Coordinates of C-alpha atoms and ligand atoms in Angstrom, one line a residue:
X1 CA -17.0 -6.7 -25.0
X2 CA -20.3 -4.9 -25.3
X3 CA -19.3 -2.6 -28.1
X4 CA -19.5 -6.0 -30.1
X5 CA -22.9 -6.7 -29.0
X6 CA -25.7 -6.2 -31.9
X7 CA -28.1 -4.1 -30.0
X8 CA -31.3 -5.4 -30.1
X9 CA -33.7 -4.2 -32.7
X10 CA -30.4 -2.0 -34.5
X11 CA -30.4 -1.9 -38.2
X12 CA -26.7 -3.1 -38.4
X13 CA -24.2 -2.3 -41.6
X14 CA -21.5 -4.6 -41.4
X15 CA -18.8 -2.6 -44.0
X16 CA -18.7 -0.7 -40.9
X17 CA -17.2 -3.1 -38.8
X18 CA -14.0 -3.8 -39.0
X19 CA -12.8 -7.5 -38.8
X20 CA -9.0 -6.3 -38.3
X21 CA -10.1 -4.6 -35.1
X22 CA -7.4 -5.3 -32.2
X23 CA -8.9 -2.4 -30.1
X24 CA -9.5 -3.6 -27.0
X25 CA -5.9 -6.0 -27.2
X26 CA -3.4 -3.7 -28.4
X27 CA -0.9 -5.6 -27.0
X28 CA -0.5 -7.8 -29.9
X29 CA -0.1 -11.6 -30.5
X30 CA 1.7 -12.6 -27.9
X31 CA 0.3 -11.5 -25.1
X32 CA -3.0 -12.5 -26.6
X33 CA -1.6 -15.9 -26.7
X34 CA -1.1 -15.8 -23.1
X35 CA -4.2 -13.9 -21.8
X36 CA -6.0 -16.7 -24.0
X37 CA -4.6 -19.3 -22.0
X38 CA -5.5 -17.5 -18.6
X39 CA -8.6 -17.4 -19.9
X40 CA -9.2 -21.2 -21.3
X41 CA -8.1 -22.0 -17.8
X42 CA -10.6 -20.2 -16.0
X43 CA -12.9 -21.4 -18.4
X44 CA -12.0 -25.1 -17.2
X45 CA -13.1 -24.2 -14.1
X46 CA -16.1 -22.7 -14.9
X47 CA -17.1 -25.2 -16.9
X48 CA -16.7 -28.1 -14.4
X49 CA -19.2 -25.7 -11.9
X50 CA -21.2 -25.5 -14.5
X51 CA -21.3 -29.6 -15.3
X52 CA -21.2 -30.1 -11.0
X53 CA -24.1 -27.5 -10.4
X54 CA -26.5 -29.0 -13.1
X55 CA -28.4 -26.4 -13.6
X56 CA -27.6 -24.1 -16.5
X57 CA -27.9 -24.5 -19.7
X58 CA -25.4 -23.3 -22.5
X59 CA -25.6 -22.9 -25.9
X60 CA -22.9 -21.3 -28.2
X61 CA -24.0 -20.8 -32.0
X62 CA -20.8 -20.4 -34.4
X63 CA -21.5 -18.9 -37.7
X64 CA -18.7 -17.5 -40.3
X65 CA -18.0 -17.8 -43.8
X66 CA -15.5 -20.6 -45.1
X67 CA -12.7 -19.9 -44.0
X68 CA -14.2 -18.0 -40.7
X69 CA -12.3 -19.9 -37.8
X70 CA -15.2 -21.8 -36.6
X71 CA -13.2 -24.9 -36.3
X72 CA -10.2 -22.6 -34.5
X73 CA -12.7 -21.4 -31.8
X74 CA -13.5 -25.0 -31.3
X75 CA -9.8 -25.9 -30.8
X76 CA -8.2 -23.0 -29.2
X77 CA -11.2 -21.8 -27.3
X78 CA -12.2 -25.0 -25.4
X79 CA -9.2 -26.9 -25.6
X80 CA -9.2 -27.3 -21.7
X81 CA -12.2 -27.9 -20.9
X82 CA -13.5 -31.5 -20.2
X83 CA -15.0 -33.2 -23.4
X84 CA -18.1 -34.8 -20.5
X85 CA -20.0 -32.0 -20.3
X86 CA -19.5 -30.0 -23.8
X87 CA -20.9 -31.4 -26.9
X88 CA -20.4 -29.7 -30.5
X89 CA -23.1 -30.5 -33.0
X90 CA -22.5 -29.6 -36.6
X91 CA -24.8 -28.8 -39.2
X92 CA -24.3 -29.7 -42.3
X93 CA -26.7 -30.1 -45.9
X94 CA -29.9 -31.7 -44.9
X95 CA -30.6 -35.0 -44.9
X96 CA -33.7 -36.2 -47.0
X97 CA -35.0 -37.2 -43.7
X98 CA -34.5 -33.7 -41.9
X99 CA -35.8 -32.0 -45.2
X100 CA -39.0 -33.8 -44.8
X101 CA -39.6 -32.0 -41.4
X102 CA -39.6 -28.3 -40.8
X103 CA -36.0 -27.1 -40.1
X104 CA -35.6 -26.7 -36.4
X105 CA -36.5 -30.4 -36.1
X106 CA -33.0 -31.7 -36.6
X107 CA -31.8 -28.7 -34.3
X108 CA -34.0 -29.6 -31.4
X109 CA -33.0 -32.6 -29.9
X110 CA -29.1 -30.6 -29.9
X111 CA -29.9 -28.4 -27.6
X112 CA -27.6 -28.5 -24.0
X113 CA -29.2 -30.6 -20.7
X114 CA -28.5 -28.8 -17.5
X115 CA -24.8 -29.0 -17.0
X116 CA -24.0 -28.7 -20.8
X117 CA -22.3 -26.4 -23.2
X118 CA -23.1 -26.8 -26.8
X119 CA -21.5 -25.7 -29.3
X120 CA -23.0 -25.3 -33.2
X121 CA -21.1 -25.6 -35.6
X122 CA -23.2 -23.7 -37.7
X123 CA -26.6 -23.9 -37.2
X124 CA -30.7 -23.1 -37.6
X125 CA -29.2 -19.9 -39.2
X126 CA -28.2 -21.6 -42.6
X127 CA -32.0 -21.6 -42.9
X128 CA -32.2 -18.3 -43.6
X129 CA -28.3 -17.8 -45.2
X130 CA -27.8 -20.5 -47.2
X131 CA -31.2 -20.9 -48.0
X132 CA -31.6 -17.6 -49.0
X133 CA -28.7 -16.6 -50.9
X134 CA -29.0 -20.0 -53.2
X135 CA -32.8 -19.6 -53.2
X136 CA -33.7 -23.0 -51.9
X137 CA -37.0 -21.9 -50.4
X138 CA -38.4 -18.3 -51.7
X139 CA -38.5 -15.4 -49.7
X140 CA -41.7 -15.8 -48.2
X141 CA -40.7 -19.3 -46.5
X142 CA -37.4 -18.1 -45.1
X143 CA -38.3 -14.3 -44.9
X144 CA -41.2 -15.4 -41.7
X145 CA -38.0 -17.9 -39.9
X146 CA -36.3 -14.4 -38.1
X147 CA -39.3 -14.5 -35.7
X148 CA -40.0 -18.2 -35.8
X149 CA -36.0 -18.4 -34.3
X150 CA -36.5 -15.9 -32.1
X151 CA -39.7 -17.9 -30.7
X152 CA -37.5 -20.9 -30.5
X153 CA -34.2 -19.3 -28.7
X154 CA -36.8 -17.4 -26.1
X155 CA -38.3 -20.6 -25.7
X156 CA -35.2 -22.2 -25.0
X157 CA -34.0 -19.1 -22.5
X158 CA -37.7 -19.3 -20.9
X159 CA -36.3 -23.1 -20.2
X160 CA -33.2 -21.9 -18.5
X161 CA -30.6 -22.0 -21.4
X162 CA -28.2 -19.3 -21.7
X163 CA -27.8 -18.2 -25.4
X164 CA -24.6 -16.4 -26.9
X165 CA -24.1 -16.6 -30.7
X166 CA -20.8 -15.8 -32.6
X167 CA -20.5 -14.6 -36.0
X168 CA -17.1 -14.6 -37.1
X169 CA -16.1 -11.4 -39.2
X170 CA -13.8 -11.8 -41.9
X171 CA -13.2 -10.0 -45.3
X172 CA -12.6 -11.7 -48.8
X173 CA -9.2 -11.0 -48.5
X174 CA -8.4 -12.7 -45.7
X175 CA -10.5 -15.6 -47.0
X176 CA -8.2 -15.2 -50.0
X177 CA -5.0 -16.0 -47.9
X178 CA -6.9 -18.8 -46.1
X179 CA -8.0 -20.8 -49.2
X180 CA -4.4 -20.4 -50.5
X181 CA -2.8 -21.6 -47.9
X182 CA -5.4 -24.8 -47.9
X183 CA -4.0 -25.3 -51.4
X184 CA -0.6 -24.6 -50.7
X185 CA -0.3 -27.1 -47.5
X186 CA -0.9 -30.8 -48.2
X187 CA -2.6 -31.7 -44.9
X188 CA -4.9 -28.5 -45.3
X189 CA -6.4 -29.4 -49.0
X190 CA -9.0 -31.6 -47.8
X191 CA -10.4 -28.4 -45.9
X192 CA -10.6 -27.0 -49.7
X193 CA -13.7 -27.8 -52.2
X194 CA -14.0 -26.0 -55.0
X195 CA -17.5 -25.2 -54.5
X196 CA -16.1 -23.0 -52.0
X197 CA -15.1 -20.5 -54.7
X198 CA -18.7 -20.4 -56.1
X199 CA -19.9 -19.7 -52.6
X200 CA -17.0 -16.6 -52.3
X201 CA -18.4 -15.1 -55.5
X202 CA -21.8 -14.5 -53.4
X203 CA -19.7 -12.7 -50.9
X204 CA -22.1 -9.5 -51.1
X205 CA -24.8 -11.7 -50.9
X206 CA -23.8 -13.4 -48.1
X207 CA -23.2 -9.8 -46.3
X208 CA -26.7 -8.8 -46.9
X209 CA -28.2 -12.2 -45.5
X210 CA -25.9 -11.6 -42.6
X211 CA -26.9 -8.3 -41.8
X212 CA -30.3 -8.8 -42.0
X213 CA -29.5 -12.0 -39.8
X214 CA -27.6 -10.0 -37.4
X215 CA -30.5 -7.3 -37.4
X216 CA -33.3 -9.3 -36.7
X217 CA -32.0 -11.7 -34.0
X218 CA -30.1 -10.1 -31.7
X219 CA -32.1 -10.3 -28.6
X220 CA -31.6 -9.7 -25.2
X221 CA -32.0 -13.6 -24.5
X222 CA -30.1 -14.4 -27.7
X223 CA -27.8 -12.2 -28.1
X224 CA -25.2 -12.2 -31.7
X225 CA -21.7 -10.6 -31.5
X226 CA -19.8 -9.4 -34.3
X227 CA -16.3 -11.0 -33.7
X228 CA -13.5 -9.2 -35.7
X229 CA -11.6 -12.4 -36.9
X230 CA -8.8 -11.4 -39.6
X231 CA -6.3 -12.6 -36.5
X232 CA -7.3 -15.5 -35.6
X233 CA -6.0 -15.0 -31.6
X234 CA -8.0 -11.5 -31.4
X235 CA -11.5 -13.8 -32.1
X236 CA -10.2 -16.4 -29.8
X237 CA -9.3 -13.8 -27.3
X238 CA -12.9 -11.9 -28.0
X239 CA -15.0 -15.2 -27.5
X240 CA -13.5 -16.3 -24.2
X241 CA -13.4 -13.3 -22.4
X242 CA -17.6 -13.3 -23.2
X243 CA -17.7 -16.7 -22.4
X244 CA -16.2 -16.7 -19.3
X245 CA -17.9 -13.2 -18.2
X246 CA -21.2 -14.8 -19.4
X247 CA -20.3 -17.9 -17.1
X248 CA -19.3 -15.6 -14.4
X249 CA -22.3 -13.7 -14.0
X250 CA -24.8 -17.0 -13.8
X251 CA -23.3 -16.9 -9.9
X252 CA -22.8 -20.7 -9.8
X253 CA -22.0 -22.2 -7.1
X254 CA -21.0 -26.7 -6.1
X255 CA -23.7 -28.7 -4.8
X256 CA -23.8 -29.2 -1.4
X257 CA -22.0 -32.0 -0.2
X258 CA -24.0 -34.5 2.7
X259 CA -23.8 -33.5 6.1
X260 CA -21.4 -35.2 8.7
X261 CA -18.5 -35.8 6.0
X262 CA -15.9 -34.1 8.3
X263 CA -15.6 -37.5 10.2
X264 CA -15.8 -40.0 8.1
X265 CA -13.6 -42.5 8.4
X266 CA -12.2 -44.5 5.3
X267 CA -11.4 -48.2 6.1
Ligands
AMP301 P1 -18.8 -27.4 -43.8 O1 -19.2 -26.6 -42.6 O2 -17.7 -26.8 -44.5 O3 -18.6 -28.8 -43.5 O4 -20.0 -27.3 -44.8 C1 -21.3 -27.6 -44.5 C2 -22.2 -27.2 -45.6 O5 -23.5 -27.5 -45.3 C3 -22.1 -25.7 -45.9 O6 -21.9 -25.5 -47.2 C4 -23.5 -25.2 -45.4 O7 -23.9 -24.1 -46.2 C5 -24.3 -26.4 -45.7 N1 -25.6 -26.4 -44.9 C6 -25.7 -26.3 -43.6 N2 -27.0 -26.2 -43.2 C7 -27.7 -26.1 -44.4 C8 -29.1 -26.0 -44.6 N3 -30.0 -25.9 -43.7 N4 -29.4 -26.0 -45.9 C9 -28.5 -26.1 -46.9 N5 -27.2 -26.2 -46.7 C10 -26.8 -26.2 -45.5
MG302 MG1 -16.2 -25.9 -45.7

């Protein structure tokens, strides 16, 4: 999975990655569909060592374009694992309270406990994508946020949180299909503003923001992957196999239970 690692400090161009890739799957669909589930399974039990140890600390960051998957990898992704213990916290347009304060404020107090996976959906980044590309701050605001985010995230690893962040990796014609088929299927059109299409003419601009995004905060306590995400079970298949390696290598292990239980005696 490291070969969709951004190395730190790499100058990344994302036209050359490509967001059909099925490389390390070849397989296909439908033995993706069940290697997923081996892994969502695994991840179950991972997850409840991880909520019985309390100690570690996870945060997942999910960023994409409309259209991306983000709510997939919520669905498919953690569909076994038990909702005590894993939060998702979505960011959406500021409030006028949370644009009063600076813009990790409202990103703060989301942050996983010990025992916690958190999952953004989106995240601090729209400070320096959204903003950006529709100019709500100018460059000089959102150009110095790269290193105040990596202050924060090394903060947050310094504090014993484990850090993986996900951007999903489509192109605009995939997006193309998606949005059609959010017009075409009743019970998908409320997933379908029209702004969307004003944000999809910005594609390049997006790309750019996302690069330098990609570029400057990929760090080795904050790591971003490029997930390929045109099939949607490939980036499901991608994210859990890092999750659960990830998971793996934090060598968790159940609390001790109290001495003597072997002869207890249960009235
Ligand atoms: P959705 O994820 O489709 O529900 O849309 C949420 C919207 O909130 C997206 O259009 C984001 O770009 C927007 N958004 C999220 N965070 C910010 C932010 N910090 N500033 C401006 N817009 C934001
Ligand atoms: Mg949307």
């Amino acid at each position: 999975m490291d070969r969709y690692r951004v190395k730190p400090g790499s100058q990344i161009d994302l036209s050359q990655w490509d967001p059909s890739d099925k490389s390390l799957f070849p397989e296909g669909k439908k033995k993706g569909r069940k290697a997923l589930q081996a892994l969502t399974e695994r991840l179950e039990v991972l997850q409840e060592l991880l909520y019985a140890e309390d100690k570690h600390k996870l945060l997942i960051v999910l960023q994409a374009l409309d259209s991306g998957g983000k709510d997939g990898v919520i669905r498919h992704v953690f569909e076994g694992v038990n909702p005590q213990g894993v939060r998702v916290a979505g960011f959406k347009v500021p409030t006028p309270q949370e644009l009063a304060h600076d813009y990790l404020w409202r990103i703060h107090e989301h942050v996983p406990g010990k025992g916690e996976i958190v999952i953004f959906n989106r995240s601090h980044y729209e400070d320096v994508l959204v903003v950006r590309v529709h100019k709500l701050a100018p460059p000089h605001v959102w150009g110095r946020r790269y290193a105040h985010i990596n202050d924060f995230e090394r903060m947050l690893a310094d504090e014993g949180a484990t850090i993986l962040k996900f951007y999903l990796h489509i192109d605009q014609d995939e997006q193309r299909e998606r949005f059609q088929a959010r017009l075409d299927e009743p019970h998908k059109r409320w997933k379908f503003r029209l702004g969307d299409l004003e944000e999809r003419k910005l594609w390049p601009e997006y790309m750019r923001a996302y690069q330098d995004v990609l570029s400057k905060t990929s760090t080795e306590w904050g790591p971003w992957y490029v997930v390929p995400a045109n099939r949607k079970w490939y980036r499901n298949l991608v994210i859990a196999t890092i999750m659960v390696e990830t998971l793996e290598g934090l060598n968790m292990s159940y609390p001790q239970p109290e001495e003597n239980l072997d002869n207890v005696v249960i009235e």
